[in-house]
GROMACS .gro file of C-alpha atoms in nm:
model
  209
    1UNK     CA    1  -1.315  -1.037   5.213
    2UNK     CA    2  -1.581  -1.316   5.125
    3UNK     CA    3  -1.855  -1.300   5.382
    4UNK     CA    4  -1.995  -1.580   5.583
    5UNK     CA    5  -2.332  -1.466   5.428
    6UNK     CA    6  -2.249  -1.573   5.084
    7UNK     CA    7  -2.204  -1.953   5.167
    8UNK     CA    8  -2.498  -2.148   5.102
    9UNK     CA    9  -2.639  -2.463   5.292
   10UNK     CA   10  -2.444  -2.753   5.168
   11UNK     CA   11  -2.532  -3.060   5.388
   12UNK     CA   12  -2.648  -3.187   5.739
   13UNK     CA   13  -2.450  -3.449   5.935
   14UNK     CA   14  -2.636  -3.707   6.116
   15UNK     CA   15  -2.436  -3.908   6.388
   16UNK     CA   16  -2.521  -4.255   6.443
   17UNK     CA   17  -2.223  -4.347   6.649
   18UNK     CA   18  -2.179  -4.717   6.659
   19UNK     CA   19  -2.507  -4.811   6.530
   20UNK     CA   20  -2.429  -4.734   6.128
   21UNK     CA   21  -2.554  -5.111   6.067
   22UNK     CA   22  -2.881  -5.027   6.193
   23UNK     CA   23  -2.920  -4.666   6.093
   24UNK     CA   24  -2.853  -4.729   5.707
   25UNK     CA   25  -3.155  -4.983   5.625
   26UNK     CA   26  -3.381  -4.730   5.821
   27UNK     CA   27  -3.318  -4.475   5.574
   28UNK     CA   28  -3.316  -4.707   5.280
   29UNK     CA   29  -3.675  -4.801   5.394
   30UNK     CA   30  -3.783  -4.452   5.395
   31UNK     CA   31  -3.682  -4.460   5.016
   32UNK     CA   32  -3.340  -4.266   4.991
   33UNK     CA   33  -3.064  -4.409   4.803
   34UNK     CA   34  -2.762  -4.445   4.999
   35UNK     CA   35  -2.397  -4.439   4.842
   36UNK     CA   36  -2.183  -4.740   4.949
   37UNK     CA   37  -2.029  -4.681   5.297
   38UNK     CA   38  -1.692  -4.504   5.288
   39UNK     CA   39  -1.424  -4.471   5.554
   40UNK     CA   40  -1.222  -4.172   5.651
   41UNK     CA   41  -0.865  -4.209   5.744
   42UNK     CA   42  -0.955  -3.985   6.043
   43UNK     CA   43  -1.166  -4.236   6.208
   44UNK     CA   44  -1.525  -4.263   6.053
   45UNK     CA   45  -1.772  -4.380   5.816
   46UNK     CA   46  -2.022  -4.239   5.642
   47UNK     CA   47  -2.334  -4.283   5.398
   48UNK     CA   48  -2.464  -3.996   5.197
   49UNK     CA   49  -2.803  -3.934   5.041
   50UNK     CA   50  -2.738  -3.678   4.781
   51UNK     CA   51  -2.987  -3.443   4.608
   52UNK     CA   52  -2.978  -3.160   4.391
   53UNK     CA   53  -2.798  -2.928   4.547
   54UNK     CA   54  -2.754  -3.066   4.908
   55UNK     CA   55  -2.726  -3.405   5.083
   56UNK     CA   56  -2.761  -3.566   5.430
   57UNK     CA   57  -2.462  -3.766   5.571
   58UNK     CA   58  -2.513  -4.033   5.837
   59UNK     CA   59  -2.161  -4.049   6.006
   60UNK     CA   60  -2.037  -4.315   6.253
   61UNK     CA   61  -1.781  -4.531   6.394
   62UNK     CA   62  -1.549  -4.733   6.195
   63UNK     CA   63  -1.522  -5.112   6.239
   64UNK     CA   64  -1.414  -5.237   6.571
   65UNK     CA   65  -1.044  -5.215   6.647
   66UNK     CA   66  -0.984  -4.883   6.409
   67UNK     CA   67  -0.938  -4.541   6.572
   68UNK     CA   68  -1.245  -4.329   6.635
   69UNK     CA   69  -1.227  -3.972   6.576
   70UNK     CA   70  -1.253  -3.790   6.934
   71UNK     CA   71  -1.503  -3.545   6.819
   72UNK     CA   72  -1.762  -3.824   6.730
   73UNK     CA   73  -1.703  -3.963   7.084
   74UNK     CA   74  -1.825  -3.638   7.227
   75UNK     CA   75  -2.145  -3.608   7.016
   76UNK     CA   76  -2.478  -3.779   7.097
   77UNK     CA   77  -2.691  -3.973   6.830
   78UNK     CA   78  -2.903  -3.726   6.606
   79UNK     CA   79  -2.807  -3.394   6.429
   80UNK     CA   80  -2.443  -3.331   6.476
   81UNK     CA   81  -2.374  -3.054   6.219
   82UNK     CA   82  -2.510  -2.815   5.963
   83UNK     CA   83  -2.265  -2.734   5.708
   84UNK     CA   84  -2.232  -2.442   5.459
   85UNK     CA   85  -2.057  -2.452   5.128
   86UNK     CA   86  -1.751  -2.234   5.131
   87UNK     CA   87  -1.533  -2.108   4.849
   88UNK     CA   88  -1.199  -2.015   5.022
   89UNK     CA   89  -1.216  -2.169   5.355
   90UNK     CA   90  -0.917  -1.974   5.467
   91UNK     CA   91  -1.078  -1.630   5.424
   92UNK     CA   92  -1.393  -1.792   5.600
   93UNK     CA   93  -1.163  -1.891   5.894
   94UNK     CA   94  -1.016  -1.520   5.889
   95UNK     CA   95  -1.331  -1.374   5.904
   96UNK     CA   96  -1.460  -1.570   6.143
   97UNK     CA   97  -1.142  -1.530   6.408
   98UNK     CA   98  -1.175  -1.160   6.326
   99UNK     CA   99  -1.534  -1.119   6.425
  100UNK     CA  100  -1.429  -1.301   6.765
  101UNK     CA  101  -1.545  -1.653   6.704
  102UNK     CA  102  -1.347  -1.967   6.802
  103UNK     CA  103  -1.299  -2.138   6.457
  104UNK     CA  104  -1.058  -2.427   6.415
  105UNK     CA  105  -0.801  -2.375   6.160
  106UNK     CA  106  -0.885  -2.518   5.814
  107UNK     CA  107  -0.868  -2.922   5.817
  108UNK     CA  108  -0.827  -3.122   5.523
  109UNK     CA  109  -1.034  -3.471   5.502
  110UNK     CA  110  -1.059  -3.727   5.230
  111UNK     CA  111  -1.222  -4.056   5.198
  112UNK     CA  112  -1.198  -4.336   4.926
  113UNK     CA  113  -1.473  -4.443   4.714
  114UNK     CA  114  -1.567  -4.635   4.359
  115UNK     CA  115  -1.835  -4.499   4.159
  116UNK     CA  116  -2.105  -4.711   4.035
  117UNK     CA  117  -2.008  -4.897   3.701
  118UNK     CA  118  -1.646  -4.818   3.764
  119UNK     CA  119  -1.368  -5.036   3.884
  120UNK     CA  120  -1.126  -4.719   3.956
  121UNK     CA  121  -1.094  -4.647   4.325
  122UNK     CA  122  -1.093  -4.244   4.364
  123UNK     CA  123  -1.084  -4.024   4.641
  124UNK     CA  124  -1.331  -3.759   4.751
  125UNK     CA  125  -1.135  -3.456   4.920
  126UNK     CA  126  -1.273  -3.164   5.132
  127UNK     CA  127  -1.132  -2.878   5.316
  128UNK     CA  128  -1.370  -2.765   5.633
  129UNK     CA  129  -1.353  -2.499   5.914
  130UNK     CA  130  -1.561  -2.570   6.223
  131UNK     CA  131  -1.694  -2.386   6.530
  132UNK     CA  132  -1.636  -2.591   6.829
  133UNK     CA  133  -1.923  -2.830   6.958
  134UNK     CA  134  -2.134  -2.640   7.219
  135UNK     CA  135  -2.134  -2.312   7.054
  136UNK     CA  136  -2.481  -2.401   6.934
  137UNK     CA  137  -2.723  -2.623   7.076
  138UNK     CA  138  -2.841  -2.800   6.741
  139UNK     CA  139  -2.517  -2.938   6.666
  140UNK     CA  140  -2.215  -2.813   6.503
  141UNK     CA  141  -2.190  -2.535   6.244
  142UNK     CA  142  -1.912  -2.556   5.984
  143UNK     CA  143  -1.792  -2.480   5.637
  144UNK     CA  144  -1.674  -2.712   5.386
  145UNK     CA  145  -1.525  -2.662   5.044
  146UNK     CA  146  -1.546  -2.971   4.787
  147UNK     CA  147  -1.234  -3.031   4.627
  148UNK     CA  148  -1.370  -3.310   4.411
  149UNK     CA  149  -1.760  -3.241   4.387
  150UNK     CA  150  -1.806  -3.463   4.091
  151UNK     CA  151  -1.769  -3.740   4.338
  152UNK     CA  152  -2.047  -3.626   4.543
  153UNK     CA  153  -2.317  -3.505   4.304
  154UNK     CA  154  -2.305  -3.791   4.091
  155UNK     CA  155  -2.646  -3.841   3.888
  156UNK     CA  156  -2.682  -4.217   3.987
  157UNK     CA  157  -2.660  -4.102   4.387
  158UNK     CA  158  -2.945  -3.846   4.315
  159UNK     CA  159  -3.248  -4.022   4.240
  160UNK     CA  160  -3.452  -4.158   4.520
  161UNK     CA  161  -3.745  -4.376   4.543
  162UNK     CA  162  -3.938  -4.137   4.780
  163UNK     CA  163  -3.883  -3.862   4.504
  164UNK     CA  164  -3.662  -3.670   4.751
  165UNK     CA  165  -3.502  -3.335   4.559
  166UNK     CA  166  -3.349  -3.157   4.845
  167UNK     CA  167  -3.379  -3.005   5.215
  168UNK     CA  168  -3.606  -2.719   5.220
  169UNK     CA  169  -3.583  -2.650   5.606
  170UNK     CA  170  -3.445  -2.782   5.924
  171UNK     CA  171  -3.657  -2.740   6.268
  172UNK     CA  172  -3.439  -2.753   6.599
  173UNK     CA  173  -3.592  -2.720   6.930
  174UNK     CA  174  -3.359  -2.564   7.199
  175UNK     CA  175  -3.408  -2.480   7.539
  176UNK     CA  176  -3.342  -2.123   7.475
  177UNK     CA  177  -3.494  -2.026   7.159
  178UNK     CA  178  -3.435  -1.657   7.174
  179UNK     CA  179  -3.053  -1.710   7.273
  180UNK     CA  180  -3.003  -1.983   6.990
  181UNK     CA  181  -3.131  -1.777   6.716
  182UNK     CA  182  -2.939  -1.496   6.853
  183UNK     CA  183  -2.607  -1.693   6.808
  184UNK     CA  184  -2.698  -1.812   6.442
  185UNK     CA  185  -2.755  -1.422   6.367
  186UNK     CA  186  -2.428  -1.344   6.489
  187UNK     CA  187  -2.234  -1.617   6.333
  188UNK     CA  188  -2.405  -1.604   5.993
  189UNK     CA  189  -2.433  -1.224   6.010
  190UNK     CA  190  -2.808  -1.262   5.897
  191UNK     CA  191  -3.114  -1.138   6.054
  192UNK     CA  192  -3.392  -1.373   6.166
  193UNK     CA  193  -3.761  -1.310   6.106
  194UNK     CA  194  -4.064  -1.436   6.268
  195UNK     CA  195  -4.309  -1.654   6.104
  196UNK     CA  196  -4.709  -1.656   6.104
  197UNK     CA  197  -4.683  -1.941   6.364
  198UNK     CA  198  -4.455  -1.737   6.592
  199UNK     CA  199  -4.144  -1.968   6.511
  200UNK     CA  200  -3.821  -1.774   6.443
  201UNK     CA  201  -3.663  -1.865   6.086
  202UNK     CA  202  -3.319  -1.760   5.946
  203UNK     CA  203  -3.197  -1.821   5.588
  204UNK     CA  204  -2.911  -2.057   5.517
  205UNK     CA  205  -2.883  -1.997   5.147
  206UNK     CA  206  -3.172  -2.191   4.972
  207UNK     CA  207  -3.250  -2.369   5.300
  208UNK     CA  208  -3.442  -2.234   5.613
  209UNK     CA  209  -3.372  -2.318   5.975
   0.00000   0.00000   0.00000
């Protein structure tokens, strides 16, 4: 059975709710290359900042009058999720449930996009497994299988004026650091370490939390 410890970091989701028009230019001014805005049929829109192995995703509400995903309505502005790259999401789901975690069933997601220089509309497709909101203080943790990775890691998306190449680490401030890292250790089945600054760290593939 594949282990959740074999899933490297994939991307981070930053919720901007109804402020996408304000948020996207801020990240552009910071030197990131943003993909064109895309829309999910489930009721959200996004921009990506794609690096060598991972990416940042800004996610927000679709235009007024359209359905909004209920899970986005529940969350505040800020870090909404840390996502791990999964091969077999069905096996990951079975493992999480067998270990007593309330993981949701695998969910298929998609969005339309047109790659730079192309006039053909393509469809990026994903399958995800999520732990419920509230299981962790620093946002949700979930697993993602990219069915069409060529539409994400597309070379024109990966060059940024600020020179960014990837996400080396995250820092999360939690009201109960000891309890929070213990939850990550249980879910990821990976022991944490204590740094020279006294902070607790846990590996998520090539990225450190």
